[in-house]
Structures are given as C-alpha cells and as structure tokens.
C-alpha cells in the first residue's frame, strides 16, 4: 500500500499504519515507564503479506552478503543501486523530482527488518539489538553515505515500521532512537536529527489516529535526557517548530500525570 500512496497523504498513511490485530489492547504509548523490552508482544513478529525480495532485484545478493559479512565494497554497490537512471517528477516532500528508487528503498528497509526479526527468534536479543549488528550498520551507513533525499526516504520507511507492538516496531524504534542520539554521524548529526524529527512530526501533527509505535518513539525522544529537542539548532531557528514541540511536550506531561493517577487509583482499588 505504501508504494502506491502519494507521499503527502500523511493522514491516510496514519489510518493504514494504525491498524492493529483484533482484540489487541495497546499499552498507553505516553506512559513514562513504558519499555518495549518488557512487552511480550514486542517479541512476536508481525504478519507481513508483502515479500520485499520481489522488489530487491539485483540488490538482493549484495544486501544479503552485507548482512552476513559487511564490507565497504558491498555498501557502495547497494548505495549506487538506489539511485534512478531516470528522474521521477513528484512534488510535496521538498523535492521537485526524485533521484532515488523509493520502491527499492522500501524493499531494502523491510527486508532488513524481516531478517533482523528472524535472527532475533534464533539468537539472543543482544545479537540484533546492537548498534554493531549488520542490520543496524547497513541502514546507518546507507543514511550516512546517501544524499539528503536518500536519507529522508530511508528514515521515512523506518518510521513506517513503527506500528502496533511487535518485534519490527521494537527493533526499528531501537534503531531510530540510537541513530538520533549517536555521535557517529560527525557533521551530519544535526541533519539526521532534523530528518528523523521532521518525519515524526509529519505523522504526529495531523489528526488521529496515530500509530502506536510512532507515539511511543516521539514521546521518548521528547522526554529524553540525551538530547533536548527544544535546544536543537534547527528547532531554535524556526519558532513555529519550537511552539509545536513545546505544546506537544506540555500535552505529553499531562498525559503522563493522568497515567500516573490512573495507576495510583488502580493500586488503591
């Protein structure tokens, strides 16, 4: 569905990606004590009815080889394969035309997520939830080596994986949180943080529903002690963004207070 959805249809994207399995009860995404590591559902893989391998084409072999044994030569092959030979005219996301193959980008990101999920079922979680794992480093390096447009597209697709509680939501949330606070970006750190925050805001500031995983990640970044969102250079530069984040932070504080009061009432009863 995402391959055929116009890039500016954020509300419709939220409706689609907020779907959850029948009878599932979602934990409060604004609970300050929430940890996906402690949610049993976050160890279970989601049902995926799309096989990204069909869209990987010639990049399947280098991607799989990189996931087994990472190398710079394989990375260069993958990065170069993501750019279009013919540009696609499409407006609405800050570009007059696309130079990257969005369908291929989405296939790689989802394939990495699926492979990470399979590994998580076979090995200990530390083998996958690790910034040194080939799953994390492949996406990190693709973002690092890509032009701004490619950075945006990869991060956008990663955030699309933040849905209801499952192992994909858990792993991509883990990856994005680490990418947001990482010092390994060097001079690109501010740009990557801006792209991650932009993608989250595009999903949050539209009307509900909001995907559970997006709400969890955004609230955790907003509360995070490693990075103060309101003090980021690009946030201070644009007063309207600062106002939006300040209002959301205030709303989040109220949600946290309500959650604590409900928990207290439950304990008393």
CSV table of C-alpha atoms in Angstrom, one decimal:
chain,number,residue,atom,x,y,z
A,1,UNK,CA,0.0,0.0,0.0
A,2,UNK,CA,2.8,2.4,0.9
A,3,UNK,CA,4.3,2.1,-2.5
A,4,UNK,CA,1.2,3.4,-4.1
A,5,UNK,CA,0.3,6.1,-1.6
A,6,UNK,CA,1.2,9.7,-2.5
A,7,UNK,CA,4.0,11.0,-0.2
A,8,UNK,CA,1.9,13.9,1.2
A,9,UNK,CA,-1.1,11.7,2.3
A,10,UNK,CA,0.0,11.6,5.9
A,11,UNK,CA,-3.5,11.3,7.4
A,12,UNK,CA,-4.3,8.3,5.2
A,13,UNK,CA,-0.9,6.8,6.0
A,14,UNK,CA,-1.7,7.1,9.7
A,15,UNK,CA,-5.1,5.4,9.2
A,16,UNK,CA,-3.5,2.5,7.3
A,17,UNK,CA,-0.5,2.0,9.7
A,18,UNK,CA,-2.6,2.4,12.8
A,19,UNK,CA,-4.4,-0.8,12.1
A,20,UNK,CA,-4.0,-3.5,14.8
A,21,UNK,CA,-4.9,-7.2,15.2
A,22,UNK,CA,-8.4,-8.0,16.5
A,23,UNK,CA,-8.7,-8.0,20.3
A,24,UNK,CA,-5.3,-6.4,20.9
A,25,UNK,CA,-5.2,-3.9,23.7
A,26,UNK,CA,-2.5,-1.3,23.3
A,27,UNK,CA,-0.4,-0.1,26.2
A,28,UNK,CA,-0.5,3.6,26.8
A,29,UNK,CA,2.2,5.0,24.5
A,30,UNK,CA,2.6,8.1,26.7
A,31,UNK,CA,3.3,6.1,29.9
A,32,UNK,CA,6.8,7.3,31.1
A,33,UNK,CA,7.6,3.9,32.4
A,34,UNK,CA,6.8,2.0,29.2
A,35,UNK,CA,9.6,-0.2,27.8
A,36,UNK,CA,9.1,-2.3,24.7
A,37,UNK,CA,11.6,-4.8,26.2
A,38,UNK,CA,9.1,-5.6,28.9
A,39,UNK,CA,6.2,-6.1,26.5
A,40,UNK,CA,5.7,-9.8,25.4
A,41,UNK,CA,4.0,-8.7,22.1
A,42,UNK,CA,7.2,-6.9,21.1
A,43,UNK,CA,9.0,-10.3,20.8
A,44,UNK,CA,6.5,-11.5,18.2
A,45,UNK,CA,6.9,-10.8,14.5
A,46,UNK,CA,4.1,-9.1,12.7
A,47,UNK,CA,2.3,-10.8,9.8
A,48,UNK,CA,3.7,-9.4,6.5
A,49,UNK,CA,1.9,-10.1,3.3
A,50,UNK,CA,4.4,-8.4,1.1
A,51,UNK,CA,7.7,-10.0,0.1
A,52,UNK,CA,10.3,-7.3,-0.4
A,53,UNK,CA,12.6,-9.8,-2.1
A,54,UNK,CA,10.5,-9.4,-5.3
A,55,UNK,CA,11.5,-5.7,-5.5
A,56,UNK,CA,15.1,-6.1,-4.4
A,57,UNK,CA,16.1,-7.4,-7.9
A,58,UNK,CA,19.8,-7.3,-8.5
A,59,UNK,CA,20.5,-5.8,-5.0
A,60,UNK,CA,19.3,-8.9,-3.1
A,61,UNK,CA,22.6,-10.7,-3.3
A,62,UNK,CA,24.8,-7.7,-2.1
A,63,UNK,CA,22.3,-6.9,0.6
A,64,UNK,CA,22.2,-10.5,1.9
A,65,UNK,CA,26.0,-10.7,1.6
A,66,UNK,CA,26.4,-7.4,3.6
A,67,UNK,CA,24.1,-8.8,6.3
A,68,UNK,CA,26.4,-11.8,6.6
A,69,UNK,CA,29.7,-10.1,6.3
A,70,UNK,CA,29.6,-6.3,6.0
A,71,UNK,CA,32.1,-4.6,3.6
A,72,UNK,CA,32.6,-1.2,2.1
A,73,UNK,CA,32.5,-2.5,-1.4
A,74,UNK,CA,29.1,-4.1,-0.9
A,75,UNK,CA,27.9,-0.9,0.7
A,76,UNK,CA,29.0,1.1,-2.3
A,77,UNK,CA,27.2,-1.3,-4.6
A,78,UNK,CA,24.0,-1.0,-2.6
A,79,UNK,CA,24.1,2.8,-2.4
A,80,UNK,CA,24.7,3.2,-6.1
A,81,UNK,CA,21.9,0.8,-6.9
A,82,UNK,CA,19.4,3.0,-5.1
A,83,UNK,CA,19.6,5.9,-7.5
A,84,UNK,CA,17.4,6.2,-10.5
A,85,UNK,CA,18.7,6.4,-14.1
A,86,UNK,CA,15.7,8.5,-14.9
A,87,UNK,CA,14.3,11.1,-12.5
A,88,UNK,CA,10.7,10.9,-11.4
A,89,UNK,CA,8.8,14.2,-11.1
A,90,UNK,CA,6.9,14.4,-7.8
A,91,UNK,CA,6.2,17.3,-5.6
A,92,UNK,CA,5.3,17.7,-1.9
A,93,UNK,CA,8.2,16.5,0.2
A,94,UNK,CA,10.7,19.3,-0.6
A,95,UNK,CA,11.9,17.9,-3.9
A,96,UNK,CA,10.9,18.8,-7.5
A,97,UNK,CA,11.9,15.3,-8.6
A,98,UNK,CA,13.0,12.0,-7.0
A,99,UNK,CA,16.5,10.8,-7.8
A,100,UNK,CA,16.1,7.6,-5.6
A,101,UNK,CA,14.1,4.5,-6.3
A,102,UNK,CA,11.6,4.7,-3.5
A,103,UNK,CA,10.2,1.2,-4.1
A,104,UNK,CA,13.7,-0.3,-3.8
A,105,UNK,CA,14.4,1.8,-0.7
A,106,UNK,CA,11.3,0.4,1.0
A,107,UNK,CA,12.2,-3.2,-0.1
A,108,UNK,CA,15.6,-2.9,1.5
A,109,UNK,CA,14.4,-1.4,4.8
A,110,UNK,CA,11.7,-4.0,5.1
A,111,UNK,CA,14.0,-6.9,4.2
A,112,UNK,CA,16.5,-5.8,6.8
A,113,UNK,CA,13.6,-5.7,9.4
A,114,UNK,CA,12.4,-9.1,8.4
A,115,UNK,CA,15.9,-10.6,8.6
A,116,UNK,CA,16.5,-8.9,12.0
A,117,UNK,CA,13.2,-10.4,13.3
A,118,UNK,CA,14.2,-13.9,12.1
A,119,UNK,CA,17.6,-13.6,13.8
A,120,UNK,CA,16.0,-12.4,17.0
A,121,UNK,CA,14.0,-15.6,17.1
A,122,UNK,CA,17.0,-17.8,16.6
A,123,UNK,CA,19.7,-15.9,18.7
A,124,UNK,CA,19.7,-13.8,21.8
A,125,UNK,CA,18.2,-10.3,21.5
A,126,UNK,CA,21.7,-8.8,22.1
A,127,UNK,CA,22.8,-10.1,18.7
A,128,UNK,CA,20.1,-8.0,17.0
A,129,UNK,CA,19.5,-5.1,19.4
A,130,UNK,CA,23.1,-4.0,19.0
A,131,UNK,CA,24.5,-1.0,17.1
A,132,UNK,CA,27.3,-3.2,15.9
A,133,UNK,CA,24.9,-5.7,14.2
A,134,UNK,CA,25.0,-5.8,10.4
A,135,UNK,CA,21.2,-4.9,10.3
A,136,UNK,CA,21.8,-1.6,12.2
A,137,UNK,CA,25.1,-0.7,10.4
A,138,UNK,CA,23.6,-1.3,6.9
A,139,UNK,CA,20.8,1.2,7.5
A,140,UNK,CA,23.1,3.6,9.4
A,141,UNK,CA,25.7,3.5,6.6
A,142,UNK,CA,23.1,3.9,3.8
A,143,UNK,CA,21.9,7.0,5.5
A,144,UNK,CA,25.4,8.3,6.2
A,145,UNK,CA,26.6,7.8,2.6
A,146,UNK,CA,23.3,8.9,0.9
A,147,UNK,CA,22.3,12.4,-0.3
A,148,UNK,CA,19.7,14.2,1.8
A,149,UNK,CA,16.9,12.8,-0.3
A,150,UNK,CA,18.0,9.2,0.3
A,151,UNK,CA,18.5,9.9,4.0
A,152,UNK,CA,14.9,11.2,4.1
A,153,UNK,CA,13.4,8.2,2.2
A,154,UNK,CA,15.2,5.6,4.4
A,155,UNK,CA,14.2,7.3,7.6
A,156,UNK,CA,10.6,7.7,6.4
A,157,UNK,CA,10.3,4.0,5.7
A,158,UNK,CA,11.9,3.1,9.0
A,159,UNK,CA,9.3,5.2,10.8
A,160,UNK,CA,6.5,3.5,8.7
A,161,UNK,CA,7.5,0.3,10.5
A,162,UNK,CA,6.5,1.7,13.9
A,163,UNK,CA,3.1,0.3,14.2
A,164,UNK,CA,1.4,-1.9,16.9
A,165,UNK,CA,3.5,-3.8,19.5
A,166,UNK,CA,5.6,-6.4,17.6
A,167,UNK,CA,9.3,-7.2,17.0
A,168,UNK,CA,9.5,-4.9,14.0
A,169,UNK,CA,8.2,-1.9,15.9
A,170,UNK,CA,10.6,-2.7,18.7
A,171,UNK,CA,13.7,-3.1,16.5
A,172,UNK,CA,13.1,0.0,14.3
A,173,UNK,CA,12.3,2.1,17.4
A,174,UNK,CA,15.6,0.9,18.9
A,175,UNK,CA,17.5,1.7,15.8
A,176,UNK,CA,15.9,5.2,15.3
A,177,UNK,CA,16.5,6.1,19.0
A,178,UNK,CA,20.1,5.2,18.8
A,179,UNK,CA,20.6,7.0,15.4
A,180,UNK,CA,19.0,10.1,16.9
A,181,UNK,CA,21.5,10.4,19.8
A,182,UNK,CA,24.5,8.9,18.0
A,183,UNK,CA,27.8,10.9,17.8
A,184,UNK,CA,29.0,8.7,14.9
A,185,UNK,CA,27.3,10.9,12.3
A,186,UNK,CA,30.0,13.6,12.7
A,187,UNK,CA,29.0,16.7,10.8
A,188,UNK,CA,25.8,15.0,9.6
A,189,UNK,CA,24.3,14.6,13.2
A,190,UNK,CA,22.1,17.7,13.1
A,191,UNK,CA,20.9,16.9,9.6
A,192,UNK,CA,19.9,13.3,10.5
A,193,UNK,CA,18.2,14.5,13.7
A,194,UNK,CA,16.2,17.1,11.7
A,195,UNK,CA,15.1,14.4,9.2
A,196,UNK,CA,14.0,12.0,11.9
A,197,UNK,CA,12.1,14.7,13.8
A,198,UNK,CA,10.5,16.0,10.6
A,199,UNK,CA,9.2,12.5,9.7
A,200,UNK,CA,7.8,12.1,13.2
A,201,UNK,CA,6.2,15.5,13.2
A,202,UNK,CA,4.6,14.8,9.8
A,203,UNK,CA,2.9,11.8,11.4
A,204,UNK,CA,2.1,13.4,14.7
A,205,UNK,CA,0.7,16.8,13.9
A,206,UNK,CA,-2.1,15.5,11.7
A,207,UNK,CA,-5.4,14.3,13.2
A,208,UNK,CA,-5.7,10.9,14.8
A,209,UNK,CA,-5.2,8.0,14.6
A,210,UNK,CA,-1.5,8.0,15.3
A,211,UNK,CA,0.4,4.7,15.0
A,212,UNK,CA,1.2,3.3,18.5
A,213,UNK,CA,4.9,2.9,17.7
A,214,UNK,CA,5.2,6.5,16.3
A,215,UNK,CA,3.6,7.9,19.5
A,216,UNK,CA,6.0,5.8,21.7
A,217,UNK,CA,9.2,6.9,19.9
A,218,UNK,CA,8.2,10.6,19.7
A,219,UNK,CA,7.3,10.7,23.4
A,220,UNK,CA,10.5,9.0,24.4
A,221,UNK,CA,12.6,11.4,22.3
A,222,UNK,CA,10.7,14.4,23.7
A,223,UNK,CA,11.3,13.2,27.3
A,224,UNK,CA,14.9,12.0,26.6
A,225,UNK,CA,17.8,13.4,28.6
A,226,UNK,CA,20.4,12.7,26.0
A,227,UNK,CA,19.1,15.3,23.6
A,228,UNK,CA,16.9,18.3,24.4
A,229,UNK,CA,14.7,18.7,21.3
A,230,UNK,CA,13.9,22.3,22.2
A,231,UNK,CA,17.6,23.2,22.2
A,232,UNK,CA,18.4,21.7,18.8
A,233,UNK,CA,19.8,24.4,16.4
A,234,UNK,CA,17.1,23.7,13.7
A,235,UNK,CA,14.3,23.8,16.3
A,236,UNK,CA,15.6,27.1,17.7
A,237,UNK,CA,15.9,28.5,14.1
A,238,UNK,CA,12.2,28.0,13.4
A,239,UNK,CA,9.9,29.5,16.1
A,240,UNK,CA,6.8,27.6,14.7
A,241,UNK,CA,8.5,24.3,15.2
A,242,UNK,CA,9.6,25.3,18.7
A,243,UNK,CA,6.0,26.3,19.5
A,244,UNK,CA,4.7,22.9,18.2
A,245,UNK,CA,7.2,20.9,20.2
A,246,UNK,CA,6.6,23.0,23.4
A,247,UNK,CA,2.8,22.4,23.1
A,248,UNK,CA,3.4,18.6,22.5
A,249,UNK,CA,5.7,18.5,25.5
A,250,UNK,CA,3.1,20.1,27.6
A,251,UNK,CA,0.4,17.7,26.3
A,252,UNK,CA,2.8,14.8,27.0
A,253,UNK,CA,3.3,15.9,30.6
A,254,UNK,CA,-0.4,16.0,31.1
A,255,UNK,CA,-0.8,12.5,29.6
A,256,UNK,CA,1.9,11.3,32.0
A,257,UNK,CA,0.2,12.8,35.0
A,258,UNK,CA,-3.1,11.2,34.0
A,259,UNK,CA,-1.4,7.8,33.5
A,260,UNK,CA,0.2,8.0,37.0
A,261,UNK,CA,-3.1,9.0,38.6
A,262,UNK,CA,-4.8,6.0,36.9
A,263,UNK,CA,-2.1,3.6,38.0
A,264,UNK,CA,-2.4,5.0,41.6
A,265,UNK,CA,-6.1,4.6,41.6
A,266,UNK,CA,-5.7,1.0,40.3
A,267,UNK,CA,-3.3,0.2,43.1
A,268,UNK,CA,-5.6,1.7,45.8
A,269,UNK,CA,-8.6,-0.3,44.5
